[in-house]
Amino acid sequence: MGAVYAVANQKGGVGKTTTAVNLTACVAADGSQTLLVDLDPQCNATVALGADRELRPSSYDCLIGEVSVAEAARPAGPDNLWLVPANRDLAGAAVELPRLEGSETRLRERLGPVRERFAFTMLDCPPSLGPVSVNALVAADRLIVPVQAEYLALEGLVQFLDTLSMIRRDYNPSLNVSGLLITMHDERTRLARDVERELREHFPEMVFETVIPRSVRVAEAPSHGLPITEHAPSSSGSVAYRNLAAELIARG
Ligand SMILES: Nc1ncnc2c1ncn2[C@@H]1O[C@H](COP(=O)(O)OP(=O)(O)OP(=O)(O)O)[C@@H](O)[C@H]1O
Ligand SMILES: [Mg+2]
């Protein structure tokens, strides 16, 4: 049985999409069937894989309509990598969802046979804890929380973990945190080293060993519509995301 992961943090620009795209691509390159579900109306994950923002069916049709996530999956280019694209319609979902009955569990009910078809399903969340992210956290088995190695990283994180406890209690008791992932780490700066130390002290066991370095190659890969493993396979960012995939699989 495959696992469904959510990549979430209500803070914007911390590397959620970069992680969702590149981690999924690394697992796909290793030979497992993987699915990336873009749940952000910014459509960044969709565009990062070179797909159009107007495709249908999209994640909106899964959340609001009757299409299952498994049905909405389409090949994304690289072998074994599939995508449920986001579409601009998704911007309306945050308003439409609360009007629907059982709005928190819609995505979970519409996953379809994704765990049978895909070893890994990765849900890329928007930067908020609104109705769409709640749907992702209710549908997921495991959670990856990217954290940027910067000042105040910890404050937002504590708030996020509080909300997570509520979602666990009310909707999804089996949701596990796979780990906190330090992203955009620049080991030359003292601040990044301090933030890393602080995170590891506060959340022992929870922080992935693997740290994602700040890298121009990682930042430019989406403009080529490619994951880092295809854009710059031997770059430090590509090596880091491959290590993260191995660590994730080892953690089970
Ligand atoms: N390791 C990295 N090195 C350099 N730049 C990076 C790295 N990871 C992410 N970035 C860049 O930082 C910006 C934010 O990353 P990303 O879009 O992955 O964050 P996000 O959390 O998904 O943002 P949002 O909250 O808006 O969805 C992007 O421009 C991305 O290219
Ligand atoms: Mg994003």
PDB file of C-alpha atoms and ligand atoms in Angstrom:
ATOM      1  CA  MET A   1       0.000   0.000   0.000  1.00  0.00           C
ATOM      2  CA  GLY A   2       1.274   3.436  -0.890  1.00  0.00           C
ATOM      3  CA  ALA A   3       1.354   6.404   1.471  1.00  0.00           C
ATOM      4  CA  VAL A   4      -0.153   9.851   1.075  1.00  0.00           C
ATOM      5  CA  TYR A   5       2.094  12.711   2.215  1.00  0.00           C
ATOM      6  CA  ALA A   6       1.159  16.338   2.700  1.00  0.00           C
ATOM      7  CA  VAL A   7       3.851  18.999   2.381  1.00  0.00           C
ATOM      8  CA  ALA A   8       2.575  21.853   4.494  1.00  0.00           C
ATOM      9  CA  ASN A   9       3.472  24.948   6.488  1.00  0.00           C
ATOM     10  CA  GLN A  10       1.236  27.999   6.677  1.00  0.00           C
ATOM     11  CA  LYS A  11       4.266  30.220   6.186  1.00  0.00           C
ATOM     12  CA  GLY A  12       4.826  31.236   2.566  1.00  0.00           C
ATOM     13  CA  GLY A  13       7.977  30.663   0.552  1.00  0.00           C
ATOM     14  CA  VAL A  14       9.619  28.092   2.821  1.00  0.00           C
ATOM     15  CA  GLY A  15      10.210  25.481   0.097  1.00  0.00           C
ATOM     16  CA  LYS A  16       7.001  23.430   0.186  1.00  0.00           C
ATOM     17  CA  THR A  17       6.541  23.253  -3.575  1.00  0.00           C
ATOM     18  CA  THR A  18      10.246  22.806  -4.278  1.00  0.00           C
ATOM     19  CA  THR A  19      10.272  19.905  -1.835  1.00  0.00           C
ATOM     20  CA  ALA A  20       7.047  18.335  -3.120  1.00  0.00           C
ATOM     21  CA  VAL A  21       8.224  18.452  -6.751  1.00  0.00           C
ATOM     22  CA  ASN A  22      11.801  17.306  -6.208  1.00  0.00           C
ATOM     23  CA  LEU A  23      11.119  14.659  -3.622  1.00  0.00           C
ATOM     24  CA  THR A  24       8.400  13.119  -5.779  1.00  0.00           C
ATOM     25  CA  ALA A  25      10.733  13.204  -8.776  1.00  0.00           C
ATOM     26  CA  CYS A  26      13.510  11.458  -6.797  1.00  0.00           C
ATOM     27  CA  VAL A  27      11.203   8.651  -5.713  1.00  0.00           C
ATOM     28  CA  ALA A  28       9.918   8.330  -9.307  1.00  0.00           C
ATOM     29  CA  ALA A  29      13.487   8.182 -10.639  1.00  0.00           C
ATOM     30  CA  ASP A  30      14.099   5.290  -8.243  1.00  0.00           C
ATOM     31  CA  GLY A  31      11.389   3.329 -10.029  1.00  0.00           C
ATOM     32  CA  SER A  32       8.280   3.803  -7.859  1.00  0.00           C
ATOM     33  CA  GLN A  33       5.017   5.151  -9.216  1.00  0.00           C
ATOM     34  CA  THR A  34       4.516   8.595  -7.693  1.00  0.00           C
ATOM     35  CA  LEU A  35       1.826  11.242  -7.825  1.00  0.00           C
ATOM     36  CA  LEU A  36       2.131  14.961  -7.145  1.00  0.00           C
ATOM     37  CA  VAL A  37      -1.136  16.748  -6.350  1.00  0.00           C
ATOM     38  CA  ASP A  38      -1.003  20.527  -6.700  1.00  0.00           C
ATOM     39  CA  LEU A  39      -3.396  22.042  -4.152  1.00  0.00           C
ATOM     40  CA  ASP A  40      -2.217  25.644  -4.459  1.00  0.00           C
ATOM     41  CA  PRO A  41      -4.077  28.147  -6.693  1.00  0.00           C
ATOM     42  CA  GLN A  42      -0.655  29.674  -7.461  1.00  0.00           C
ATOM     43  CA  CYS A  43      -0.165  26.459  -9.533  1.00  0.00           C
ATOM     44  CA  ASN A  44       3.588  26.524  -8.821  1.00  0.00           C
ATOM     45  CA  ALA A  45       4.019  22.740  -8.736  1.00  0.00           C
ATOM     46  CA  THR A  46       2.054  22.392 -11.987  1.00  0.00           C
ATOM     47  CA  VAL A  47       4.205  24.998 -13.721  1.00  0.00           C
ATOM     48  CA  ALA A  48       7.421  23.558 -12.228  1.00  0.00           C
ATOM     49  CA  LEU A  49       6.687  20.342 -14.129  1.00  0.00           C
ATOM     50  CA  GLY A  50       6.092  22.274 -17.350  1.00  0.00           C
ATOM     51  CA  ALA A  51       2.299  21.783 -17.323  1.00  0.00           C
ATOM     52  CA  ASP A  52      -0.348  24.355 -18.105  1.00  0.00           C
ATOM     53  CA  ARG A  53      -2.456  26.132 -15.458  1.00  0.00           C
ATOM     54  CA  GLU A  54      -5.677  25.588 -17.404  1.00  0.00           C
ATOM     55  CA  LEU A  55      -5.766  21.780 -17.433  1.00  0.00           C
ATOM     56  CA  ARG A  56      -8.874  19.805 -16.480  1.00  0.00           C
ATOM     57  CA  PRO A  57      -9.600  17.739 -14.535  1.00  0.00           C
ATOM     58  CA  SER A  58      -7.656  19.547 -11.831  1.00  0.00           C
ATOM     59  CA  SER A  59      -7.393  19.332  -8.075  1.00  0.00           C
ATOM     60  CA  TYR A  60     -10.356  21.742  -7.942  1.00  0.00           C
ATOM     61  CA  ASP A  61     -12.554  19.118  -9.609  1.00  0.00           C
ATOM     62  CA  CYS A  62     -11.508  16.612  -6.926  1.00  0.00           C
ATOM     63  CA  LEU A  63     -12.231  19.009  -4.044  1.00  0.00           C
ATOM     64  CA  ILE A  64     -15.467  20.515  -5.323  1.00  0.00           C
ATOM     65  CA  GLY A  65     -16.656  18.050  -7.970  1.00  0.00           C
ATOM     66  CA  GLU A  66     -16.947  14.299  -8.122  1.00  0.00           C
ATOM     67  CA  VAL A  67     -13.672  13.393  -9.870  1.00  0.00           C
ATOM     68  CA  SER A  68     -11.323  11.162  -7.865  1.00  0.00           C
ATOM     69  CA  VAL A  69      -7.660  12.069  -7.427  1.00  0.00           C
ATOM     70  CA  ALA A  70      -6.670   8.781  -9.088  1.00  0.00           C
ATOM     71  CA  GLU A  71      -8.835   9.632 -12.137  1.00  0.00           C
ATOM     72  CA  ALA A  72      -7.414  13.149 -12.389  1.00  0.00           C
ATOM     73  CA  ALA A  73      -3.779  11.922 -12.488  1.00  0.00           C
ATOM     74  CA  ARG A  74      -1.942  12.434 -15.775  1.00  0.00           C
ATOM     75  CA  PRO A  75       1.657  11.586 -16.780  1.00  0.00           C
ATOM     76  CA  ALA A  76       3.917  14.516 -15.851  1.00  0.00           C
ATOM     77  CA  GLY A  77       6.882  13.874 -18.176  1.00  0.00           C
ATOM     78  CA  PRO A  78       9.581  11.982 -16.252  1.00  0.00           C
ATOM     79  CA  ASP A  79       9.050   8.195 -15.989  1.00  0.00           C
ATOM     80  CA  ASN A  80       6.763   7.066 -13.143  1.00  0.00           C
ATOM     81  CA  LEU A  81       5.828  10.651 -12.258  1.00  0.00           C
ATOM     82  CA  TRP A  82       2.160  11.639 -12.401  1.00  0.00           C
ATOM     83  CA  LEU A  83       0.467  14.954 -11.713  1.00  0.00           C
ATOM     84  CA  VAL A  84      -2.926  16.215 -10.658  1.00  0.00           C
ATOM     85  CA  PRO A  85      -2.554  19.802 -11.829  1.00  0.00           C
ATOM     86  CA  ALA A  86      -3.915  22.879 -10.115  1.00  0.00           C
ATOM     87  CA  ASN A  87      -5.987  25.264 -12.128  1.00  0.00           C
ATOM     88  CA  ARG A  88      -6.902  28.904 -11.464  1.00  0.00           C
ATOM     89  CA  ASP A  89     -10.402  27.699 -10.468  1.00  0.00           C
ATOM     90  CA  LEU A  90      -8.841  26.530  -7.224  1.00  0.00           C
ATOM     91  CA  ALA A  91      -8.730  30.131  -5.953  1.00  0.00           C
ATOM     92  CA  GLY A  92     -12.499  29.837  -5.410  1.00  0.00           C
ATOM     93  CA  ALA A  93     -12.283  26.610  -3.439  1.00  0.00           C
ATOM     94  CA  ALA A  94     -11.456  28.320  -0.134  1.00  0.00           C
ATOM     95  CA  VAL A  95     -14.807  30.134  -0.369  1.00  0.00           C
ATOM     96  CA  GLU A  96     -16.834  27.258  -1.861  1.00  0.00           C
ATOM     97  CA  LEU A  97     -15.604  24.480   0.416  1.00  0.00           C
ATOM     98  CA  PRO A  98     -17.073  25.732   3.715  1.00  0.00           C
ATOM     99  CA  ARG A  99     -20.534  25.800   2.071  1.00  0.00           C
ATOM    100  CA  LEU A 100     -20.387  22.081   1.332  1.00  0.00           C
ATOM    101  CA  GLU A 101     -21.342  19.441   3.807  1.00  0.00           C
ATOM    102  CA  GLY A 102     -18.416  17.489   5.259  1.00  0.00           C
ATOM    103  CA  SER A 103     -16.102  20.033   3.661  1.00  0.00           C
ATOM    104  CA  GLU A 104     -13.031  18.904   5.647  1.00  0.00           C
ATOM    105  CA  THR A 105     -13.113  15.329   4.381  1.00  0.00           C
ATOM    106  CA  ARG A 106     -13.874  15.866   0.692  1.00  0.00           C
ATOM    107  CA  LEU A 107     -10.364  15.179  -0.547  1.00  0.00           C
ATOM    108  CA  ARG A 108     -10.009  12.116   1.653  1.00  0.00           C
ATOM    109  CA  GLU A 109     -13.244  10.749   0.219  1.00  0.00           C
ATOM    110  CA  ARG A 110     -12.131  11.447  -3.323  1.00  0.00           C
ATOM    111  CA  LEU A 111      -8.645   9.938  -3.222  1.00  0.00           C
ATOM    112  CA  GLY A 112      -9.903   6.847  -5.069  1.00  0.00           C
ATOM    113  CA  PRO A 113      -7.377   4.025  -5.518  1.00  0.00           C
ATOM    114  CA  VAL A 114      -4.272   6.233  -5.154  1.00  0.00           C
ATOM    115  CA  ARG A 115      -2.706   4.049  -2.468  1.00  0.00           C
ATOM    116  CA  GLU A 116      -3.040   1.027  -4.753  1.00  0.00           C
ATOM    117  CA  ARG A 117      -1.640   2.816  -7.824  1.00  0.00           C
ATOM    118  CA  PHE A 118       1.068   5.003  -6.332  1.00  0.00           C
ATOM    119  CA  ALA A 119       3.779   4.172  -3.806  1.00  0.00           C
ATOM    120  CA  PHE A 120       3.979   7.888  -2.990  1.00  0.00           C
ATOM    121  CA  THR A 121       1.319  10.547  -3.296  1.00  0.00           C
ATOM    122  CA  MET A 122       2.484  14.049  -2.392  1.00  0.00           C
ATOM    123  CA  LEU A 123       0.005  16.838  -1.656  1.00  0.00           C
ATOM    124  CA  ASP A 124       1.507  20.312  -2.167  1.00  0.00           C
ATOM    125  CA  CYS A 125      -0.382  22.717   0.130  1.00  0.00           C
ATOM    126  CA  PRO A 126      -0.917  26.457  -0.211  1.00  0.00           C
ATOM    127  CA  PRO A 127       0.636  28.846   2.349  1.00  0.00           C
ATOM    128  CA  SER A 128      -2.312  29.008   4.730  1.00  0.00           C
ATOM    129  CA  LEU A 129      -4.220  26.803   7.082  1.00  0.00           C
ATOM    130  CA  GLY A 130      -7.442  27.435   5.189  1.00  0.00           C
ATOM    131  CA  PRO A 131      -9.971  24.868   4.002  1.00  0.00           C
ATOM    132  CA  VAL A 132      -7.768  23.442   1.229  1.00  0.00           C
ATOM    133  CA  SER A 133      -4.819  22.748   3.532  1.00  0.00           C
ATOM    134  CA  VAL A 134      -7.179  21.272   6.112  1.00  0.00           C
ATOM    135  CA  ASN A 135      -8.458  18.890   3.422  1.00  0.00           C
ATOM    136  CA  ALA A 136      -4.885  17.843   2.663  1.00  0.00           C
ATOM    137  CA  LEU A 137      -4.060  17.235   6.340  1.00  0.00           C
ATOM    138  CA  VAL A 138      -7.241  15.220   6.776  1.00  0.00           C
ATOM    139  CA  ALA A 139      -6.486  13.114   3.663  1.00  0.00           C
ATOM    140  CA  ALA A 140      -2.795  12.472   4.397  1.00  0.00           C
ATOM    141  CA  ASP A 141      -1.090   9.635   6.266  1.00  0.00           C
ATOM    142  CA  ARG A 142       2.108  11.580   6.835  1.00  0.00           C
ATOM    143  CA  LEU A 143       3.300  15.128   6.915  1.00  0.00           C
ATOM    144  CA  ILE A 144       6.499  16.838   5.813  1.00  0.00           C
ATOM    145  CA  VAL A 145       7.008  20.363   7.164  1.00  0.00           C
ATOM    146  CA  PRO A 146       9.624  22.448   5.354  1.00  0.00           C
ATOM    147  CA  VAL A 147      11.178  25.128   7.548  1.00  0.00           C
ATOM    148  CA  GLN A 148      13.405  27.845   6.202  1.00  0.00           C
ATOM    149  CA  ALA A 149      16.616  28.309   8.146  1.00  0.00           C
ATOM    150  CA  GLU A 150      15.913  31.921   9.125  1.00  0.00           C
ATOM    151  CA  TYR A 151      15.011  34.211  12.021  1.00  0.00           C
ATOM    152  CA  LEU A 152      11.554  33.489  13.576  1.00  0.00           C
ATOM    153  CA  ALA A 153      11.303  30.077  11.904  1.00  0.00           C
ATOM    154  CA  LEU A 154      10.399  28.516  15.217  1.00  0.00           C
ATOM    155  CA  GLU A 155       7.500  30.817  16.107  1.00  0.00           C
ATOM    156  CA  GLY A 156       5.330  30.011  13.105  1.00  0.00           C
ATOM    157  CA  LEU A 157       6.194  26.373  13.500  1.00  0.00           C
ATOM    158  CA  VAL A 158       4.850  26.146  17.043  1.00  0.00           C
ATOM    159  CA  GLN A 159       1.557  27.678  15.890  1.00  0.00           C
ATOM    160  CA  PHE A 160       1.416  25.260  12.978  1.00  0.00           C
ATOM    161  CA  LEU A 161       2.006  22.232  15.203  1.00  0.00           C
ATOM    162  CA  ASP A 162      -0.844  23.411  17.497  1.00  0.00           C
ATOM    163  CA  THR A 163      -3.271  23.485  14.576  1.00  0.00           C
ATOM    164  CA  LEU A 164      -2.010  20.101  13.551  1.00  0.00           C
ATOM    165  CA  SER A 165      -2.901  18.664  16.961  1.00  0.00           C
ATOM    166  CA  MET A 166      -6.441  19.941  16.495  1.00  0.00           C
ATOM    167  CA  ILE A 167      -6.786  18.358  13.065  1.00  0.00           C
ATOM    168  CA  ARG A 168      -5.416  15.113  14.451  1.00  0.00           C
ATOM    169  CA  ARG A 169      -7.855  15.126  17.338  1.00  0.00           C
ATOM    170  CA  ASP A 170     -10.936  16.060  15.295  1.00  0.00           C
ATOM    171  CA  TYR A 171     -10.403  14.362  11.931  1.00  0.00           C
ATOM    172  CA  ASN A 172      -7.262  12.349  11.405  1.00  0.00           C
ATOM    173  CA  PRO A 173      -5.777  10.645  14.486  1.00  0.00           C
ATOM    174  CA  SER A 174      -3.455   8.527  12.342  1.00  0.00           C
ATOM    175  CA  LEU A 175      -1.653  11.509  10.772  1.00  0.00           C
ATOM    176  CA  ASN A 176       2.073  11.205  11.515  1.00  0.00           C
ATOM    177  CA  VAL A 177       4.719  13.862  11.166  1.00  0.00           C
ATOM    178  CA  SER A 178       7.437  12.304   8.988  1.00  0.00           C
ATOM    179  CA  GLY A 179       9.700  15.196   9.775  1.00  0.00           C
ATOM    180  CA  LEU A 180      10.649  18.839   9.754  1.00  0.00           C
ATOM    181  CA  LEU A 181      12.872  19.673   6.806  1.00  0.00           C
ATOM    182  CA  ILE A 182      15.388  22.483   6.960  1.00  0.00           C
ATOM    183  CA  THR A 183      15.411  24.228   3.576  1.00  0.00           C
ATOM    184  CA  MET A 184      17.443  26.949   1.863  1.00  0.00           C
ATOM    185  CA  HIS A 185      20.208  26.407   4.349  1.00  0.00           C
ATOM    186  CA  ASP A 186      23.343  28.467   3.838  1.00  0.00           C
ATOM    187  CA  GLU A 187      26.000  26.877   6.004  1.00  0.00           C
ATOM    188  CA  ARG A 188      28.258  29.909   5.626  1.00  0.00           C
ATOM    189  CA  THR A 189      25.913  32.027   7.733  1.00  0.00           C
ATOM    190  CA  ARG A 190      25.879  31.869  11.481  1.00  0.00           C
ATOM    191  CA  LEU A 191      22.109  32.458  11.519  1.00  0.00           C
ATOM    192  CA  ALA A 192      21.390  29.326   9.482  1.00  0.00           C
ATOM    193  CA  ARG A 193      23.625  27.256  11.775  1.00  0.00           C
ATOM    194  CA  ASP A 194      21.918  28.719  14.866  1.00  0.00           C
ATOM    195  CA  VAL A 195      18.426  28.047  13.518  1.00  0.00           C
ATOM    196  CA  GLU A 196      19.385  24.482  12.680  1.00  0.00           C
ATOM    197  CA  ARG A 197      20.766  23.907  16.178  1.00  0.00           C
ATOM    198  CA  GLU A 198      17.674  25.459  17.773  1.00  0.00           C
ATOM    199  CA  LEU A 199      15.315  23.305  15.689  1.00  0.00           C
ATOM    200  CA  ARG A 200      17.212  20.118  16.503  1.00  0.00           C
ATOM    201  CA  GLU A 201      17.177  20.996  20.209  1.00  0.00           C
ATOM    202  CA  HIS A 202      13.460  21.806  20.312  1.00  0.00           C
ATOM    203  CA  PHE A 203      12.327  18.928  18.148  1.00  0.00           C
ATOM    204  CA  PRO A 204      14.783  16.088  18.681  1.00  0.00           C
ATOM    205  CA  GLU A 205      14.074  13.112  16.382  1.00  0.00           C
ATOM    206  CA  MET A 206      11.655  15.191  14.326  1.00  0.00           C
ATOM    207  CA  VAL A 207      14.115  17.088  12.145  1.00  0.00           C
ATOM    208  CA  PHE A 208      15.369  15.207   9.068  1.00  0.00           C
ATOM    209  CA  GLU A 209      19.129  14.570   9.067  1.00  0.00           C
ATOM    210  CA  THR A 210      19.141  15.773   5.481  1.00  0.00           C
ATOM    211  CA  VAL A 211      19.304  19.533   5.099  1.00  0.00           C
ATOM    212  CA  ILE A 212      18.459  21.187   1.770  1.00  0.00           C
ATOM    213  CA  PRO A 213      21.147  23.725   0.840  1.00  0.00           C
ATOM    214  CA  ARG A 214      20.340  27.066  -0.759  1.00  0.00           C
ATOM    215  CA  SER A 215      21.192  26.542  -4.411  1.00  0.00           C
ATOM    216  CA  VAL A 216      20.712  28.564  -7.572  1.00  0.00           C
ATOM    217  CA  ARG A 217      20.206  25.310  -9.501  1.00  0.00           C
ATOM    218  CA  VAL A 218      17.235  24.415  -7.307  1.00  0.00           C
ATOM    219  CA  ALA A 219      15.721  27.884  -7.761  1.00  0.00           C
ATOM    220  CA  GLU A 220      16.090  27.917 -11.550  1.00  0.00           C
ATOM    221  CA  ALA A 221      14.871  24.347 -12.268  1.00  0.00           C
ATOM    222  CA  PRO A 222      11.132  25.299 -12.347  1.00  0.00           C
ATOM    223  CA  SER A 223      11.768  27.847 -15.111  1.00  0.00           C
ATOM    224  CA  HIS A 224      12.864  24.881 -17.250  1.00  0.00           C
ATOM    225  CA  GLY A 225       9.782  22.893 -16.255  1.00  0.00           C
ATOM    226  CA  LEU A 226      12.021  20.197 -14.766  1.00  0.00           C
ATOM    227  CA  PRO A 227      12.739  18.702 -11.357  1.00  0.00           C
ATOM    228  CA  ILE A 228      16.282  19.287 -10.062  1.00  0.00           C
ATOM    229  CA  THR A 229      17.166  15.626 -10.718  1.00  0.00           C
ATOM    230  CA  GLU A 230      16.715  16.250 -14.460  1.00  0.00           C
ATOM    231  CA  HIS A 231      17.809  19.899 -14.627  1.00  0.00           C
ATOM    232  CA  ALA A 232      21.097  19.502 -12.709  1.00  0.00           C
ATOM    233  CA  PRO A 233      21.414  15.865 -11.600  1.00  0.00           C
ATOM    234  CA  SER A 234      24.795  16.202  -9.904  1.00  0.00           C
ATOM    235  CA  SER A 235      24.159  19.536  -8.155  1.00  0.00           C
ATOM    236  CA  SER A 236      24.155  19.800  -4.367  1.00  0.00           C
ATOM    237  CA  GLY A 237      20.372  20.334  -4.346  1.00  0.00           C
ATOM    238  CA  SER A 238      19.767  17.210  -6.400  1.00  0.00           C
ATOM    239  CA  VAL A 239      22.009  15.144  -4.113  1.00  0.00           C
ATOM    240  CA  ALA A 240      20.195  16.548  -1.053  1.00  0.00           C
ATOM    241  CA  TYR A 241      16.740  15.692  -2.379  1.00  0.00           C
ATOM    242  CA  ARG A 242      17.923  12.180  -3.285  1.00  0.00           C
ATOM    243  CA  ASN A 243      19.273  11.778   0.251  1.00  0.00           C
ATOM    244  CA  LEU A 244      15.976  13.026   1.634  1.00  0.00           C
ATOM    245  CA  ALA A 245      14.060  10.455  -0.437  1.00  0.00           C
ATOM    246  CA  ALA A 246      16.306   7.693   0.948  1.00  0.00           C
ATOM    247  CA  GLU A 247      15.865   8.987   4.512  1.00  0.00           C
ATOM    248  CA  LEU A 248      12.103   9.177   4.098  1.00  0.00           C
ATOM    249  CA  ILE A 249      11.913   5.618   2.826  1.00  0.00           C
ATOM    250  CA  ALA A 250      14.158   4.424   5.655  1.00  0.00           C
ATOM    251  CA  ARG A 251      11.935   6.185   8.234  1.00  0.00           C
ATOM    252  CA  GLY A 252       8.987   4.244   6.808  1.00  0.00           C
TER     253      GLY A 252
HETATM  254  N1  LIG B   1      17.011  25.063  -1.824  1.00  0.00           N
HETATM  255  C1  LIG B   1      16.707  26.210  -2.429  1.00  0.00           C
HETATM  256  N2  LIG B   1      17.670  27.013  -2.896  1.00  0.00           N
HETATM  257  C2  LIG B   1      17.379  28.191  -3.514  1.00  0.00           C
HETATM  258  N3  LIG B   1      16.139  28.647  -3.717  1.00  0.00           N
HETATM  259  C3  LIG B   1      15.135  27.875  -3.274  1.00  0.00           C
HETATM  260  C4  LIG B   1      15.350  26.621  -2.604  1.00  0.00           C
HETATM  261  N4  LIG B   1      14.147  26.106  -2.262  1.00  0.00           N
HETATM  262  C5  LIG B   1      13.221  26.976  -2.692  1.00  0.00           C
HETATM  263  N5  LIG B   1      13.800  28.037  -3.310  1.00  0.00           N
HETATM  264  C6  LIG B   1      13.132  29.200  -3.903  1.00  0.00           C
HETATM  265  O1  LIG B   1      12.427  29.888  -2.877  1.00  0.00           O
HETATM  266  C7  LIG B   1      11.161  30.325  -3.347  1.00  0.00           C
HETATM  267  C8  LIG B   1      10.066  29.683  -2.489  1.00  0.00           C
HETATM  268  O2  LIG B   1      10.119  28.271  -2.656  1.00  0.00           O
HETATM  269  P1  LIG B   1       8.793  27.417  -2.834  1.00  0.00           P
HETATM  270  O3  LIG B   1       7.949  27.976  -3.917  1.00  0.00           O
HETATM  271  O4  LIG B   1       9.188  26.003  -2.925  1.00  0.00           O
HETATM  272  O5  LIG B   1       8.125  27.710  -1.420  1.00  0.00           O
HETATM  273  P2  LIG B   1       6.634  27.452  -0.988  1.00  0.00           P
HETATM  274  O6  LIG B   1       6.678  27.215   0.477  1.00  0.00           O
HETATM  275  O7  LIG B   1       5.998  26.429  -1.836  1.00  0.00           O
HETATM  276  O8  LIG B   1       5.967  28.870  -1.307  1.00  0.00           O
HETATM  277  P3  LIG B   1       4.401  29.202  -1.213  1.00  0.00           P
HETATM  278  O9  LIG B   1       4.148  29.307   0.251  1.00  0.00           O
HETATM  279  O10 LIG B   1       4.252  30.508  -1.931  1.00  0.00           O
HETATM  280  O11 LIG B   1       3.670  28.080  -1.858  1.00  0.00           O
HETATM  281  C9  LIG B   1      11.085  29.912  -4.801  1.00  0.00           C
HETATM  282  O12 LIG B   1      11.473  30.990  -5.603  1.00  0.00           O
HETATM  283  C10 LIG B   1      12.091  28.771  -4.899  1.00  0.00           C
HETATM  284  O13 LIG B   1      12.637  28.651  -6.188  1.00  0.00           O
HETATM  285 MG    MG B   2       4.194  26.477  -2.903  1.00  0.00          MG
END
